[in-house]
Amino acid sequence: MNITRRSGAIATFITLGVLTVGLAVTLNIGWIILNERTFALAILGVILFAALIAGVVLNTVFLVREIRRNERQDSFLNAVTHELKTPIASIRLYLETLQRRPVEESQRQEFYKIMLSDSDRLLATVEQVLKAGQLGQRHRQQNRTLINLESLVTDCIAITVQRHHLPLSSITLEPVPGGVRLYSQGIAEDLRTAVINVLDNAAKYSPDGVCVRCTLAISNYTMVTLRVTDTGVGLPANQFKRIFNRFYRVPGRAVAKIKGTGLGLFLVRNIARQHGGDATATSPGPGLGTTITITLPLANSGGSTGIQ
């Protein structure tokens, strides 16, 4: 079912629901007027009428939600198919070139570099899909360790810079005020996935040049806040919560050409919440950049203050 057919189906179900409710209201009011002397029957009719209306409304809402969910899942499948086929086709092309004709050593090394980059992209897509499946299990039985968040974010920045072939100055981490060390208790692999996904988005959605600033700070005495601010395409206010939904991608021409699975920020929010925190988004508006904020509980580093 394509987007046009889905839009028509949604309009059909909403129209059908409105007409059904209107007919039910008309019939019920007419029945009450004709039977106004039988008060008990009138009360019973009102109750049955309310139940009927509730059923119609719930059924319409359910159908519309199912259509939209199917639309998001189809978009996800299309995106994943592209994300898997593109690097595979690229790797195959370079391998065929190396197989069919002699290549100078410098060009050969360049081919190897491109193929490694494509394989990293392929692996990242597979890992993202697998991670989304793992997070479906609400209680993951893994040992949690004490994590130095500044070191973790620094490592994630280095990975993102290398993955997107960016200059080192394109993504910076501001010094923590007072030079303190901020720790949180958690699963290092999951938190690394969350931070890398945020940084990847910041790089992908900055088509006019990547300039990302990261800050770490204590908030409310018990939480650590990581803010990642970019200067990219930005967000309208009605997208601040939707972008964390599974399979959801912001509509519009500005982001249509940017490929993705719609799972990145879904993973970010779920990982943050599984660690006792949360993830939020803010933006001054389209074209003015976006700030993604991850909050995590502050943990003691072995002393009583939680910082060193």
Protein backbone atom coordinates (compact mmCIF):
# COMPACT_ATOMS: atom_id res chain seq x y z
CA MET A 1 0.00 0.00 0.00
CA ASN A 2 1.56 3.27 -1.11
CA ILE A 3 1.30 6.60 0.68
CA THR A 4 -1.58 7.88 -1.50
CA ARG A 5 -3.66 4.77 -0.82
CA ARG A 6 -2.90 5.01 2.91
CA SER A 7 -4.02 8.64 3.01
CA GLY A 8 -7.22 7.67 1.24
CA ALA A 9 -7.80 4.80 3.66
CA ILE A 10 -7.28 7.06 6.67
CA ALA A 11 -9.72 9.63 5.24
CA THR A 12 -12.25 6.86 4.53
CA PHE A 13 -12.13 5.47 8.06
CA ILE A 14 -12.39 8.91 9.65
CA THR A 15 -15.32 9.86 7.39
CA LEU A 16 -17.06 6.55 8.08
CA GLY A 17 -16.57 7.04 11.82
CA VAL A 18 -17.97 10.58 11.73
CA LEU A 19 -21.01 9.51 9.68
CA THR A 20 -21.67 6.56 12.00
CA VAL A 21 -21.44 8.75 15.09
CA GLY A 22 -23.72 11.35 13.50
CA LEU A 23 -26.30 8.71 12.58
CA ALA A 24 -26.16 7.22 16.04
CA VAL A 25 -26.63 10.65 17.66
CA THR A 26 -29.61 11.43 15.42
CA LEU A 27 -31.31 8.11 16.08
CA ASN A 28 -30.70 8.28 19.82
CA ILE A 29 -32.01 11.83 20.17
CA GLY A 30 -35.08 10.91 18.14
CA TRP A 31 -35.66 7.84 20.27
CA ILE A 32 -35.39 9.89 23.49
CA ILE A 33 -37.86 12.49 22.18
CA LEU A 34 -40.37 9.81 21.21
CA ASN A 35 -39.99 8.02 24.53
CA GLU A 36 -39.51 10.94 26.91
CA ARG A 37 -42.19 9.58 29.24
CA THR A 38 -40.36 6.35 29.84
CA PHE A 39 -37.47 7.78 31.84
CA ALA A 40 -35.85 4.45 32.73
CA LEU A 41 -35.71 3.39 29.11
CA ALA A 42 -34.29 6.80 28.20
CA ILE A 43 -31.45 6.37 30.71
CA LEU A 44 -30.73 2.89 29.38
CA GLY A 45 -30.70 4.25 25.85
CA VAL A 46 -28.20 6.95 26.81
CA ILE A 47 -25.88 4.38 28.36
CA LEU A 48 -26.06 2.09 25.34
CA PHE A 49 -25.59 5.06 23.06
CA ALA A 50 -22.46 6.16 24.95
CA ALA A 51 -21.05 2.64 24.71
CA LEU A 52 -21.76 2.57 20.97
CA ILE A 53 -20.09 5.92 20.39
CA ALA A 54 -17.03 4.87 22.42
CA GLY A 55 -16.75 1.68 20.39
CA VAL A 56 -16.94 3.52 17.08
CA VAL A 57 -14.35 6.11 18.15
CA LEU A 58 -11.94 3.47 19.49
CA ASN A 59 -12.31 1.38 16.35
CA THR A 60 -11.60 4.37 14.12
CA VAL A 61 -8.55 5.37 16.17
CA PHE A 62 -7.25 1.80 16.09
CA LEU A 63 -7.62 1.52 12.31
CA VAL A 64 -5.88 4.86 11.69
CA ARG A 65 -3.02 3.91 14.02
CA GLU A 66 -2.57 0.56 12.30
CA ILE A 67 -2.38 2.23 8.89
CA ARG A 68 0.23 4.70 10.13
CA ARG A 69 2.20 1.93 11.83
CA ASN A 70 2.25 -0.08 8.61
CA GLU A 71 3.43 3.00 6.76
CA ARG A 72 6.33 3.48 9.18
CA GLN A 73 7.26 -0.20 8.96
CA ASP A 74 7.26 -0.10 5.16
CA SER A 75 9.46 3.00 5.24
CA PHE A 76 11.79 1.20 7.64
CA LEU A 77 12.04 -1.84 5.36
CA ASN A 78 12.78 0.37 2.36
CA ALA A 79 15.43 2.28 4.29
CA VAL A 80 17.09 -0.87 5.65
CA THR A 81 17.06 -2.45 2.19
CA HIS A 82 18.86 0.61 0.80
CA GLU A 83 21.31 0.74 3.71
CA LEU A 84 22.19 -2.95 3.15
CA LYS A 85 22.27 -3.03 -0.65
CA THR A 86 24.31 0.12 -1.22
CA PRO A 87 27.50 -0.90 0.65
CA ILE A 88 27.21 -4.49 -0.62
CA ALA A 89 27.00 -3.27 -4.22
CA SER A 90 29.95 -0.95 -3.63
CA ILE A 91 32.12 -3.68 -2.11
CA ARG A 92 31.22 -6.07 -4.94
CA LEU A 93 32.12 -3.47 -7.58
CA TYR A 94 35.59 -2.86 -6.11
CA LEU A 95 36.24 -6.58 -5.69
CA GLU A 96 35.30 -7.21 -9.32
CA THR A 97 37.61 -4.40 -10.40
CA LEU A 98 40.50 -5.89 -8.41
CA GLN A 99 39.77 -9.32 -9.86
CA ARG A 100 39.50 -8.35 -13.54
CA ARG A 101 42.44 -6.02 -14.08
CA PRO A 102 45.74 -5.05 -12.49
CA VAL A 103 45.55 -2.01 -10.23
CA GLU A 104 48.36 0.20 -8.99
CA GLU A 105 49.22 -0.20 -5.33
CA SER A 106 48.06 3.30 -4.36
CA GLN A 107 44.70 2.74 -6.03
CA ARG A 108 44.47 -0.72 -4.51
CA GLN A 109 44.92 0.74 -1.04
CA GLU A 110 42.24 3.33 -1.80
CA PHE A 111 39.87 0.53 -2.82
CA TYR A 112 40.62 -1.31 0.42
CA LYS A 113 39.90 1.83 2.40
CA ILE A 114 36.54 2.36 0.67
CA MET A 115 35.55 -1.28 1.12
CA LEU A 116 36.40 -1.15 4.82
CA SER A 117 34.30 2.00 5.16
CA ASP A 118 31.38 0.32 3.39
CA SER A 119 31.71 -2.78 5.56
CA ASP A 120 31.66 -0.57 8.67
CA ARG A 121 28.47 1.09 7.40
CA LEU A 122 26.92 -2.31 6.73
CA LEU A 123 27.91 -3.58 10.17
CA ALA A 124 26.53 -0.45 11.85
CA THR A 125 23.14 -0.94 10.17
CA VAL A 126 22.96 -4.59 11.21
CA GLU A 127 23.99 -3.78 14.77
CA GLN A 128 21.37 -1.04 14.99
CA VAL A 129 18.59 -3.40 13.94
CA LEU A 130 19.80 -6.11 16.31
CA LYS A 131 20.07 -3.61 19.17
CA ALA A 132 16.47 -2.51 18.59
CA GLY A 133 15.41 -6.13 18.98
CA GLN A 134 17.43 -6.56 22.16
CA LEU A 135 15.89 -3.47 23.73
CA GLY A 136 12.48 -5.05 23.25
CA GLN A 137 13.39 -7.20 26.25
CA ARG A 138 12.52 -4.90 29.13
CA HIS A 139 14.87 -6.40 31.69
CA ARG A 140 18.29 -7.11 30.26
CA GLN A 141 20.32 -9.24 32.60
CA GLN A 142 23.75 -7.67 32.24
CA ASN A 143 26.26 -6.51 34.79
CA ARG A 144 26.42 -2.74 35.06
CA THR A 145 29.72 -1.03 35.64
CA LEU A 146 30.93 2.41 36.62
CA ILE A 147 31.43 4.44 33.44
CA ASN A 148 33.47 7.60 33.01
CA LEU A 149 31.14 9.57 30.74
CA GLU A 150 33.77 12.02 29.52
CA SER A 151 35.97 9.16 28.30
CA LEU A 152 33.00 7.41 26.70
CA VAL A 153 31.88 10.54 24.83
CA THR A 154 35.46 11.22 23.69
CA ASP A 155 35.70 7.70 22.24
CA CYS A 156 32.35 8.12 20.49
CA ILE A 157 33.46 11.41 18.95
CA ALA A 158 36.61 9.76 17.59
CA ILE A 159 34.53 6.93 16.04
CA THR A 160 32.07 9.39 14.45
CA VAL A 161 34.82 11.62 13.05
CA GLN A 162 36.50 8.60 11.46
CA ARG A 163 33.24 7.12 10.16
CA HIS A 164 32.14 10.34 8.43
CA HIS A 165 35.68 11.41 7.40
CA LEU A 166 35.43 14.70 9.29
CA PRO A 167 38.13 17.06 10.54
CA LEU A 168 38.87 16.71 14.24
CA SER A 169 37.54 20.20 14.96
CA SER A 170 34.08 19.43 13.56
CA ILE A 171 32.91 17.71 16.76
CA THR A 172 34.15 19.07 20.10
CA LEU A 173 33.56 18.20 23.73
CA GLU A 174 33.65 21.19 26.04
CA PRO A 175 35.71 20.78 29.23
CA VAL A 176 33.63 19.74 32.21
CA PRO A 177 33.23 22.69 34.61
CA GLY A 178 35.73 22.41 37.45
CA GLY A 179 37.53 19.54 35.76
CA VAL A 180 35.44 16.99 37.68
CA ARG A 181 34.96 13.43 36.48
CA LEU A 182 31.37 12.41 35.91
CA TYR A 183 30.33 8.78 36.27
CA SER A 184 27.17 6.79 35.70
CA GLN A 185 26.31 3.18 36.43
CA GLY A 186 25.30 1.26 33.32
CA ILE A 187 26.05 -0.97 30.35
CA ALA A 188 28.95 0.63 28.49
CA GLU A 189 28.06 -0.95 25.13
CA ASP A 190 24.51 0.41 25.24
CA LEU A 191 25.53 3.90 26.31
CA ARG A 192 28.16 3.96 23.57
CA THR A 193 25.46 3.01 21.05
CA ALA A 194 23.23 5.84 22.28
CA VAL A 195 25.93 8.52 22.08
CA ILE A 196 27.18 7.36 18.65
CA ASN A 197 23.62 7.43 17.29
CA VAL A 198 23.18 11.03 18.44
CA LEU A 199 26.52 12.07 16.94
CA ASP A 200 25.78 10.21 13.69
CA ASN A 201 22.49 12.08 13.36
CA ALA A 202 24.19 15.39 14.05
CA ALA A 203 26.71 14.68 11.28
CA LYS A 204 24.18 13.32 8.76
CA TYR A 205 21.69 16.13 9.21
CA SER A 206 24.26 18.90 8.77
CA PRO A 207 24.49 19.04 4.95
CA ASP A 208 26.13 22.48 4.89
CA GLY A 209 29.00 21.49 7.15
CA VAL A 210 29.35 19.63 10.43
CA CYS A 211 29.80 21.76 13.54
CA VAL A 212 28.78 19.85 16.67
CA ARG A 213 29.35 20.93 20.26
CA CYS A 214 28.99 18.48 23.17
CA THR A 215 28.75 19.43 26.84
CA LEU A 216 28.65 17.38 30.04
CA ALA A 217 27.37 18.82 33.30
CA ILE A 218 25.62 17.93 36.55
CA SER A 219 21.92 18.82 36.78
CA ASN A 220 19.70 18.73 39.86
CA TYR A 221 22.64 17.40 41.89
CA THR A 222 21.80 13.76 41.02
CA MET A 223 21.87 13.63 37.20
CA VAL A 224 24.46 13.97 34.46
CA THR A 225 23.38 15.81 31.32
CA LEU A 226 24.97 15.32 27.91
CA ARG A 227 23.92 17.92 25.32
CA VAL A 228 24.81 17.49 21.65
CA THR A 229 24.12 20.64 19.62
CA ASP A 230 24.49 20.85 15.84
CA THR A 231 23.90 23.53 13.22
CA GLY A 232 22.00 21.31 10.81
CA VAL A 233 18.50 21.15 9.35
CA GLY A 234 16.72 21.71 12.68
CA LEU A 235 13.22 20.60 13.72
CA PRO A 236 9.74 22.11 13.91
CA ALA A 237 8.26 22.07 17.41
CA ASN A 238 5.73 19.33 16.62
CA GLN A 239 8.56 16.86 15.91
CA PHE A 240 10.36 17.05 19.27
CA LYS A 241 8.65 13.92 20.65
CA ARG A 242 7.86 12.07 17.43
CA ILE A 243 11.49 11.64 16.40
CA PHE A 244 11.97 9.19 19.29
CA ASN A 245 9.27 6.82 17.99
CA ARG A 246 10.26 3.53 16.40
CA PHE A 247 10.69 3.73 12.60
CA TYR A 248 9.73 7.43 12.55
CA ARG A 249 11.50 9.83 10.19
CA VAL A 250 10.83 13.55 9.92
CA PRO A 251 8.92 14.33 6.70
CA GLY A 252 10.09 17.00 4.29
CA ARG A 253 12.41 17.52 1.35
CA ALA A 254 15.29 18.66 3.53
CA VAL A 255 15.70 15.19 5.05
CA ALA A 256 14.24 12.98 2.32
CA LYS A 257 17.65 12.50 0.68
CA ILE A 258 19.31 11.54 3.96
CA LYS A 259 19.07 7.80 4.45
CA GLY A 260 18.33 6.17 7.77
CA THR A 261 16.39 3.37 9.44
CA GLY A 262 14.28 5.46 11.83
CA LEU A 263 15.73 3.51 14.77
CA GLY A 264 18.60 5.73 15.93
CA LEU A 265 16.79 8.07 18.32
CA PHE A 266 14.38 5.32 19.32
CA LEU A 267 17.41 3.43 20.63
CA VAL A 268 18.78 6.56 22.30
CA ARG A 269 15.61 7.18 24.31
CA ASN A 270 15.11 3.55 25.30
CA ILE A 271 18.72 3.11 26.39
CA ALA A 272 18.55 6.30 28.45
CA ARG A 273 15.31 5.22 30.11
CA GLN A 274 16.63 1.74 30.85
CA HIS A 275 19.47 3.47 32.71
CA GLY A 276 17.07 5.61 34.75
CA GLY A 277 17.35 8.71 32.59
CA ASP A 278 15.72 10.12 29.48
CA ALA A 279 16.38 11.75 26.10
CA THR A 280 14.79 14.93 24.74
CA ALA A 281 15.12 17.16 21.68
CA THR A 282 14.87 20.91 21.17
CA SER A 283 15.44 23.20 18.20
CA PRO A 284 15.02 26.93 17.46
CA GLY A 285 13.33 25.89 14.21
CA PRO A 286 13.99 24.46 10.73
CA GLY A 287 17.45 25.29 9.45
CA LEU A 288 18.67 26.41 12.90
CA GLY A 289 20.13 23.21 14.29
CA THR A 290 19.04 20.72 16.93
CA THR A 291 20.03 19.88 20.50
CA ILE A 292 19.64 16.31 21.77
CA THR A 293 19.89 15.99 25.56
CA ILE A 294 20.60 12.71 27.34
CA THR A 295 20.22 12.60 31.13
CA LEU A 296 21.62 9.78 33.26
CA PRO A 297 21.80 9.20 37.02
CA LEU A 298 25.02 10.42 38.59
CA ALA A 299 26.97 7.59 40.26
CA ASN A 300 29.64 7.58 42.93
CA SER A 301 33.15 6.90 41.69
CA GLY A 302 34.14 5.16 44.89
CA GLY A 303 33.78 8.09 47.23
CA SER A 304 30.78 9.90 48.69
CA THR A 305 30.60 12.79 46.25
CA GLY A 306 30.14 10.95 42.96
CA ILE A 307 32.99 12.89 41.29
CA GLN A 308 36.77 12.91 41.36
